[in-house]
Coordinates of C-alpha atoms in Angstrom, one line a residue:
X238 CA 7.1 155.0 173.0
X239 CA 5.4 153.6 175.9
X240 CA 2.7 155.9 178.0
X241 CA 4.4 157.3 181.1
X242 CA 2.6 157.4 184.1
X243 CA 1.9 160.5 186.8
X244 CA 4.0 159.0 188.9
X245 CA 7.4 159.1 187.1
X246 CA 7.6 162.8 187.6
X247 CA 7.8 162.1 191.2
X248 CA 10.1 159.1 191.2
X249 CA 12.2 160.5 188.7
X250 CA 12.7 164.1 190.4
X251 CA 13.2 162.7 194.2
X252 CA 15.9 160.3 192.6
X253 CA 17.8 163.4 191.3
X254 CA 17.5 165.8 194.1
X255 CA 18.6 162.5 196.3
X256 CA 21.3 161.6 194.6
X257 CA 22.7 165.5 194.1
X258 CA 22.2 166.1 197.8
X259 CA 24.3 162.9 198.7
X260 CA 26.7 163.5 195.6
X261 CA 27.5 167.1 197.6
X262 CA 27.1 166.1 201.5
X263 CA 28.3 162.4 201.1
X264 CA 27.8 159.8 203.9
X265 CA 30.5 159.1 206.4
X266 CA 30.8 158.3 210.5
X267 CA 33.3 159.5 212.6
X268 CA 34.3 157.9 215.8
X269 CA 37.3 159.6 217.6
X270 CA 39.7 160.4 215.1
X271 CA 38.6 157.5 212.8
X272 CA 36.1 158.6 209.8
X273 CA 34.7 156.0 207.9
X274 CA 33.4 157.4 204.3
X275 CA 30.4 155.3 202.7
X276 CA 29.8 157.5 200.1
X277 CA 31.8 160.5 199.1
X278 CA 30.7 164.1 199.1
X279 CA 32.1 167.4 197.7
X280 CA 34.4 167.7 200.6
X281 CA 36.4 164.6 199.1
X282 CA 37.1 166.2 196.0
X283 CA 40.8 166.1 195.3
X284 CA 42.1 169.9 194.3
X285 CA 44.7 170.4 191.9
X286 CA 47.7 172.4 192.9
X287 CA 46.4 175.0 190.6
X288 CA 43.9 175.2 193.2
X289 CA 45.7 174.5 196.4
X290 CA 49.0 175.7 195.4
X291 CA 52.3 174.2 194.9
X292 CA 55.0 173.7 192.7
X293 CA 55.3 172.2 189.0
X294 CA 58.8 171.3 188.3
X295 CA 60.4 169.8 185.1
X296 CA 63.9 168.0 185.9
X297 CA 66.1 167.2 183.1
X298 CA 70.0 165.3 182.7
X299 CA 72.4 168.4 182.1
X300 CA 72.2 169.0 178.5
X301 CA 75.7 170.3 178.2
X302 CA 77.2 167.0 179.2
X303 CA 75.4 165.3 176.4
X304 CA 73.8 162.6 178.6
X305 CA 71.2 160.3 176.8
X306 CA 69.2 158.5 179.5
X307 CA 67.4 155.1 178.7
X308 CA 63.8 155.3 179.8
X309 CA 64.6 152.8 182.8
X310 CA 67.0 155.4 184.2
X311 CA 64.4 158.2 183.9
X312 CA 62.3 155.8 185.6
X313 CA 64.6 155.1 188.2
X314 CA 65.2 158.6 188.9
X315 CA 61.3 159.4 188.9
X316 CA 61.3 156.6 191.4
X317 CA 63.9 158.3 193.8
X318 CA 61.6 161.3 193.5
X319 CA 58.6 159.6 194.7
X320 CA 60.4 158.2 197.8
X321 CA 62.3 161.8 198.1
X322 CA 58.6 163.3 198.3
X323 CA 57.3 160.8 200.7
X324 CA 60.2 161.3 202.9
X325 CA 59.3 164.5 203.5
X326 CA 55.9 163.7 204.1
X327 CA 54.2 164.7 200.8
X328 CA 52.1 162.1 199.4
X329 CA 49.6 163.8 197.7
X330 CA 51.8 164.5 194.4
X331 CA 52.4 163.8 190.6
X332 CA 55.7 162.4 189.2
X333 CA 55.8 161.1 185.7
X334 CA 58.5 160.7 183.1
X335 CA 58.4 162.0 179.5
X336 CA 61.0 159.7 178.3
X337 CA 60.7 161.2 174.9
X338 CA 62.1 164.4 175.7
X339 CA 64.2 163.0 178.8
X340 CA 62.0 165.0 181.6
X341 CA 60.7 164.2 184.8
X342 CA 57.9 166.4 185.9
X343 CA 56.9 166.7 189.6
X344 CA 53.9 168.5 191.0
X345 CA 53.3 168.7 194.7
X346 CA 51.2 170.8 196.8
X347 CA 52.5 173.1 200.0
X348 CA 52.7 171.5 203.1
X349 CA 49.3 171.9 205.0
X350 CA 49.5 175.1 207.0
X351 CA 52.5 176.3 205.2
X352 CA 52.3 180.2 204.7
X353 CA 55.8 181.1 203.5
X354 CA 55.9 181.2 199.9
X355 CA 59.6 180.2 198.7
X356 CA 58.9 178.2 195.1
X357 CA 63.0 177.9 194.9
X358 CA 63.3 176.7 198.6
X359 CA 60.4 174.4 197.9
X360 CA 62.3 172.8 195.0
X361 CA 65.6 172.3 196.8
X362 CA 63.4 170.8 199.6
X363 CA 62.3 168.3 197.1
X364 CA 65.7 167.0 197.0
X365 CA 69.4 167.2 196.3
X366 CA 69.4 165.6 192.9
X367 CA 72.9 164.9 192.9
X368 CA 75.0 162.0 192.1
X369 CA 75.8 159.7 195.1
X370 CA 79.1 157.9 195.6
X371 CA 80.7 156.3 198.5
X372 CA 84.6 156.5 198.2
X373 CA 87.4 155.0 200.1
X374 CA 88.8 157.1 202.8
X375 CA 88.8 161.0 203.1
X376 CA 91.6 162.5 201.7
X377 CA 91.3 166.0 200.6
X378 CA 93.2 169.2 199.4
X379 CA 93.1 172.9 201.0
X380 CA 90.1 173.6 198.9
X381 CA 88.4 170.5 200.0
X382 CA 88.7 168.8 197.2
X383 CA 89.1 164.8 196.4
X384 CA 92.7 163.9 196.0
X385 CA 94.3 160.2 196.2
X386 CA 92.2 157.1 197.2
X387 CA 89.2 159.0 197.5
X388 CA 89.4 160.4 194.5
X389 CA 90.5 157.7 192.8
X390 CA 88.8 154.8 194.6
X391 CA 84.8 154.9 194.1
X392 CA 83.2 151.8 196.3
X393 CA 79.4 152.3 195.7
X394 CA 77.3 154.6 193.3
X395 CA 74.3 155.4 194.1
X396 CA 72.4 152.9 191.9
X397 CA 73.7 150.2 194.2
X398 CA 72.0 151.5 197.4
X399 CA 68.3 150.3 197.8
X400 CA 67.3 152.0 200.4
X401 CA 68.5 154.3 203.5
X402 CA 66.4 155.0 206.8
X403 CA 66.7 156.5 209.6
X404 CA 65.9 154.5 212.8
X405 CA 66.0 154.7 216.5
X406 CA 67.2 151.8 218.4
X407 CA 70.2 149.9 219.8
X408 CA 73.3 149.5 217.3
X409 CA 74.8 146.9 219.2
X410 CA 73.7 143.8 221.4
X411 CA 73.4 145.4 224.9
X412 CA 73.9 148.9 223.7
X413 CA 71.7 152.1 224.2
X414 CA 69.0 153.8 221.9
X415 CA 70.3 156.0 219.7
X416 CA 69.6 157.7 216.5
X417 CA 71.2 155.8 213.1
X418 CA 71.0 155.7 209.2
X419 CA 70.6 152.3 208.2
X420 CA 71.5 151.2 204.7
X421 CA 70.2 148.2 202.3
X422 CA 72.7 147.6 199.2
X423 CA 71.8 145.6 195.9
X424 CA 73.8 142.4 195.4
X425 CA 76.3 144.1 193.2
X426 CA 76.5 146.8 195.7
X427 CA 77.1 144.2 198.3
X428 CA 80.0 142.7 197.1
X429 CA 82.0 145.8 196.4
X430 CA 81.0 146.9 199.9
X431 CA 81.8 143.4 201.3
X432 CA 85.7 143.7 199.6
X433 CA 86.2 147.7 200.7
X434 CA 84.9 147.1 204.4
X435 CA 87.1 143.9 204.2
X436 CA 90.1 146.2 203.5
X437 CA 89.3 149.2 205.6
X438 CA 87.8 147.3 209.0
X439 CA 89.5 149.1 211.8
X440 CA 92.0 151.2 209.7
X441 CA 90.1 153.4 207.3
X442 CA 86.6 155.2 206.7
X443 CA 84.1 155.5 203.4
X444 CA 82.9 158.8 203.0
X445 CA 80.0 159.4 201.2
X446 CA 79.9 162.1 198.8
X447 CA 76.9 164.2 197.0
X448 CA 78.6 165.3 193.7
X449 CA 81.9 167.3 195.5
X450 CA 80.6 167.7 198.7
X451 CA 81.2 165.2 201.5
X452 CA 77.9 164.3 203.5
X453 CA 79.0 161.7 205.8
X454 CA 82.6 160.1 206.7
X455 CA 81.8 157.0 208.7
X456 CA 84.7 154.5 210.0
X457 CA 84.5 151.3 209.1
X458 CA 84.6 148.9 212.3
X459 CA 84.4 145.4 210.7
X460 CA 83.6 143.9 207.3
X461 CA 80.0 143.9 205.7
X462 CA 79.2 140.7 203.7
X463 CA 75.5 140.8 203.9
X464 CA 74.5 144.1 202.0
X465 CA 73.1 145.8 205.2
X466 CA 75.1 148.4 207.1
X467 CA 74.3 151.1 209.8
X468 CA 76.0 154.6 209.8
X469 CA 76.1 155.5 213.7
X470 CA 77.5 158.5 215.3
X471 CA 76.4 161.9 216.7
X472 CA 72.9 162.0 215.4
X473 CA 69.7 163.3 216.3
X474 CA 66.4 162.3 214.6
X475 CA 66.7 165.4 212.3
X476 CA 70.1 165.0 210.9
X477 CA 69.8 161.1 210.9
X478 CA 66.4 161.7 208.4
X479 CA 68.5 164.2 206.5
X480 CA 71.2 161.8 206.1
X481 CA 68.9 159.2 205.0
X482 CA 67.1 161.2 202.6
X483 CA 70.2 162.8 200.8
X484 CA 71.2 159.0 200.4
X485 CA 67.8 158.0 198.9
X486 CA 67.5 161.2 196.9
X487 CA 70.8 161.1 195.6
X488 CA 70.5 157.2 194.3
X489 CA 70.0 158.8 191.0
X490 CA 71.9 157.0 187.9
X491 CA 72.7 160.9 186.6
X492 CA 72.5 164.5 187.7
X493 CA 69.1 166.1 187.4
X494 CA 68.8 170.1 186.6
X495 CA 65.8 172.3 187.2
X496 CA 64.4 173.1 183.1
X497 CA 61.8 174.8 184.3
X498 CA 59.3 175.7 187.5
X499 CA 56.2 177.1 188.1
X500 CA 54.5 178.0 191.3
X501 CA 50.9 178.8 192.4
X502 CA 50.2 180.4 195.8
X503 CA 47.4 178.7 198.1
X504 CA 45.7 182.1 198.7
X505 CA 45.5 182.5 194.7
X506 CA 44.6 179.1 193.8
X507 CA 41.8 178.9 196.6
X508 CA 40.7 182.4 195.4
X509 CA 40.3 181.6 191.9
X510 CA 38.2 178.2 192.6
X511 CA 36.0 180.2 195.1
X512 CA 35.3 182.7 192.4
X513 CA 34.5 180.0 189.9
X514 CA 32.3 178.1 192.3
X515 CA 30.5 181.1 192.8
X516 CA 29.8 182.5 189.4
X517 CA 28.9 179.0 188.3
X518 CA 26.4 178.8 191.2
X519 CA 24.9 182.4 189.9
X520 CA 24.8 181.4 186.4
X521 CA 23.2 178.4 187.3
X522 CA 20.4 180.0 189.0
X523 CA 20.2 182.6 186.5
X524 CA 20.0 180.0 183.8
X525 CA 17.2 178.3 186.0
X526 CA 15.2 181.5 186.3
X527 CA 15.5 182.3 182.5
X528 CA 14.2 178.9 181.4
X529 CA 11.4 178.8 183.9
X530 CA 10.3 182.4 182.8
X531 CA 10.7 181.4 179.5
X532 CA 9.3 178.2 178.7
X533 CA 7.4 177.7 182.0
X534 CA 6.8 174.1 182.9
X535 CA 9.3 172.9 180.7
X536 CA 11.8 175.2 182.0
X537 CA 11.0 173.9 185.6
X538 CA 11.6 170.4 184.5
X539 CA 14.8 171.2 182.7
X540 CA 16.0 172.9 185.9
X541 CA 15.4 169.6 187.7
X542 CA 17.6 167.9 185.0
X543 CA 20.2 170.1 185.2
X544 CA 20.6 169.9 188.7
X545 CA 21.1 165.9 188.4
X546 CA 23.6 166.8 185.9
X547 CA 25.4 169.0 188.1
X548 CA 25.2 166.2 190.8
X549 CA 26.4 163.5 188.3
X550 CA 29.7 165.7 187.6
X551 CA 30.6 165.9 191.2
X552 CA 29.9 162.5 191.9
X553 CA 32.4 161.5 188.9
X554 CA 35.0 163.7 190.5
X555 CA 34.8 162.7 194.2
X556 CA 34.6 158.9 193.2
X557 CA 31.3 158.8 195.1
X558 CA 31.5 155.4 196.6
X559 CA 34.3 154.6 199.0
X560 CA 36.8 152.3 196.9
X561 CA 36.7 154.6 194.1
X562 CA 39.2 156.8 193.5
X563 CA 38.6 160.6 193.1
X564 CA 39.5 162.8 190.2
X565 CA 41.9 165.6 190.5
X566 CA 39.9 168.8 190.0
X567 CA 41.4 171.7 188.3
X568 CA 40.4 175.2 187.6
X569 CA 40.1 174.0 184.0
X570 CA 38.3 171.2 185.2
X571 CA 35.9 173.4 187.2
X572 CA 35.6 175.2 183.4
X573 CA 34.6 172.0 182.0
X574 CA 31.6 171.4 184.4
X575 CA 30.5 175.3 183.5
X576 CA 30.7 174.5 179.9
X577 CA 28.7 171.1 179.9
X578 CA 26.0 172.9 181.9
X579 CA 26.0 175.5 179.3
X580 CA 25.3 172.4 176.6
X581 CA 22.8 170.8 179.0
X582 CA 21.0 174.3 179.0
X583 CA 21.2 174.7 175.2
X584 CA 19.9 170.6 174.9
X585 CA 16.9 172.0 176.9
X586 CA 16.6 175.2 175.3
X587 CA 16.2 173.3 171.6
X588 CA 13.8 170.7 173.0
X589 CA 11.3 173.5 174.6
X590 CA 11.8 175.4 171.7
X591 CA 10.2 172.5 169.6
X592 CA 7.2 171.7 172.0
X593 CA 6.3 175.7 171.7
X594 CA 6.4 175.7 168.0
X595 CA 4.6 172.2 167.9
X596 CA 1.8 173.7 169.9
X597 CA 1.6 177.1 168.1
X598 CA 1.4 174.8 165.1
X599 CA -1.6 173.2 166.6
X600 CA -0.2 170.1 167.7
X601 CA -2.1 168.6 171.1
X602 CA 0.1 169.1 174.4
X603 CA 1.2 165.2 174.2
X604 CA 1.7 165.1 170.6
X605 CA 4.0 168.8 171.0
X606 CA 5.8 167.0 173.6
X607 CA 6.7 163.9 171.6
X608 CA 7.8 165.7 168.4
X609 CA 9.6 168.3 170.6
X610 CA 11.9 165.5 171.8
X611 CA 11.8 163.8 168.9
X612 CA 13.0 166.5 166.2
X613 CA 15.3 168.5 168.5
X614 CA 17.1 165.4 169.5
X615 CA 18.7 164.9 165.9
X616 CA 20.6 168.8 166.6
X617 CA 21.1 167.9 170.2
X618 CA 22.8 164.7 169.1
X619 CA 25.3 166.3 166.8
X620 CA 26.2 169.1 168.7
X621 CA 27.3 166.7 171.7
X622 CA 28.8 164.2 169.7
X623 CA 31.2 166.7 168.5
X624 CA 32.0 167.8 171.8
X625 CA 32.5 163.9 173.1
X626 CA 35.2 163.5 170.1
X627 CA 36.8 166.9 170.9
X628 CA 37.0 165.6 175.1
X629 CA 38.3 162.0 174.0
X630 CA 41.2 163.6 171.9
X631 CA 41.9 166.0 174.7
X632 CA 42.1 163.0 177.3
X633 CA 43.8 161.0 174.9
X634 CA 46.7 163.8 173.9
X635 CA 47.0 165.2 177.3
X636 CA 46.6 162.6 179.7
X637 CA 49.3 160.3 181.5
X638 CA 51.0 157.4 179.5
X639 CA 49.2 155.0 181.4
X640 CA 45.7 156.3 180.7
X641 CA 43.6 154.1 178.5
X642 CA 42.7 156.8 176.1
X643 CA 46.8 157.3 175.8
X644 CA 47.2 154.0 175.2
X645 CA 44.6 153.4 172.5
X646 CA 45.7 156.6 170.7
X647 CA 49.5 156.5 171.2
X648 CA 49.9 156.0 167.3
X649 CA 47.9 159.3 166.9
X650 CA 49.1 161.2 169.9
X651 CA 52.7 160.4 170.4
X652 CA 54.1 163.7 169.3
X653 CA 52.4 165.0 172.3
X654 CA 54.5 164.9 175.4
X655 CA 52.8 163.8 179.0
X656 CA 54.3 166.9 180.2
X657 CA 51.0 168.6 179.2
X658 CA 49.6 166.3 181.9
X659 CA 46.9 167.8 184.4
X660 CA 45.4 170.8 183.5
X661 CA 44.1 169.7 179.7
X662 CA 43.2 166.6 180.6
X663 CA 41.0 167.8 183.4
X664 CA 39.0 169.8 181.6
X665 CA 38.5 167.1 178.8
X666 CA 37.1 164.5 181.6
X667 CA 34.7 167.1 183.0
X668 CA 33.4 168.0 179.1
X669 CA 33.0 164.5 178.6
X670 CA 31.3 163.7 182.0
X671 CA 29.2 166.4 181.5
X672 CA 28.1 166.0 177.9
X673 CA 27.0 162.0 178.9
X674 CA 25.1 163.3 181.7
X675 CA 23.3 165.7 179.4
X676 CA 21.8 162.7 177.2
X677 CA 21.1 161.0 180.6
X678 CA 19.4 163.8 182.2
X679 CA 18.8 166.6 179.8
X680 CA 17.4 164.4 177.3
X681 CA 16.0 161.2 178.9
X682 CA 14.9 162.0 182.3
X683 CA 13.6 165.6 181.3
X684 CA 11.4 163.5 179.0
X685 CA 10.1 161.4 181.4
X686 CA 9.1 164.0 183.9
X687 CA 7.8 166.4 181.2
X688 CA 5.3 163.8 179.5
X689 CA 4.6 162.4 183.1
X690 CA 3.7 165.8 184.8
X691 CA 2.0 167.0 181.4
X692 CA -1.0 163.9 182.4
X693 CA -2.1 166.3 185.4
X694 CA -5.2 168.0 184.6
X695 CA -3.7 171.2 186.1
X696 CA -0.9 171.0 184.0
X697 CA -3.0 170.6 180.5
X698 CA -3.1 174.3 179.9
X699 CA -0.8 174.8 176.6
X700 CA 0.0 178.5 177.9
X701 CA 2.4 176.6 180.0
X702 CA 4.5 175.1 177.3
X703 CA 4.8 178.5 175.3
X704 CA 1.4 177.6 173.4
X705 CA -1.2 180.7 173.0
X706 CA -4.6 178.4 173.7
X707 CA -6.1 176.2 175.2
X708 CA -6.0 172.4 174.6

């Protein structure tokens, strides 16, 4: 290896300290209410629902009706779920389809500032995942059940509806502003709706049903041939939005029912995160003190390298630079960071022990450092490469179907359902990043720094490296 100059230590140390500081603080400017982020910091980490609190619910078609949906139908249902979440102002959500097991998994956090904890209400708020139908007239019996033409004549189904919107404005030329619901139909629905409205214009209505419940019964004022209709009446903003949401959520090709759900309160999740972060900070300080006391100068260098490893993992989680997506950090993800720091410590201990042994065997400081890294590397490499393999397996097996590793290893991991995505994937990701950074910081950077600082005369005492006599 080429000789390492004295300035290298300061250059590497300054880069590590500056990079770690930036990874935590980030760089942003704020003008009024607009914030421009140039470098993402720790505050931009996107926390998982196991930390922020939220709902994890699995929907399936009714199993007692022997429904066998296609993958396209499941994707269509998932898309409606996404629209429903957005209409509820829940934009930070996860919706994915486990087509092999006919399941749709939905994860979403609590609304900002929400204190009440009612998981059943939250799932209900997600959407009435019922079958939507538009029917001729409004004929019911005493119990409210459909009869006659209403029961027999289905004009549209939810799959024919492209979009429903709650709007405010005039519904006719020269009219006053009012709240109303706008409907947009697909080509198939447009034809069926045109025929029905031509038949019922000025003499009937088209009732809208969610399963067996009528949610609206607008009269037909004229034929509508273009597939764009409005529902007007005594709407206020909330009732118009509620009807539009129900139509959107009801535009599913089949019913969905809740198979399982789990929840975690924001308080519990945040508490777990804070405890893990505090324990991680205390552990980091204690480990650094242990290495400095036990291995002295190599311990100081190893502590700086560990600081860089922590900064690198924070940067990988935040996306660091604007334009790069951040990673969803979960509690297992934090555990992966702590574990990878432990592996970084292990690598530095192996090297420091080797250096100490070489000095006690009579080698010079320069020779001991070179041999210490050279002979310790094989053990470090073997230990870390096995962890990398495990991390890749975890990410491939428990990642989203669109995940690169999941695609690459689909033939191996096909028996895993994507329903387990999230927590385990997060653990694998932080573990992989941590181990890779261990090679960068714990091996390369620390080697450069130790070789550099050992050139200074004041650091030529073997005792500073665990030796027993002067060089």
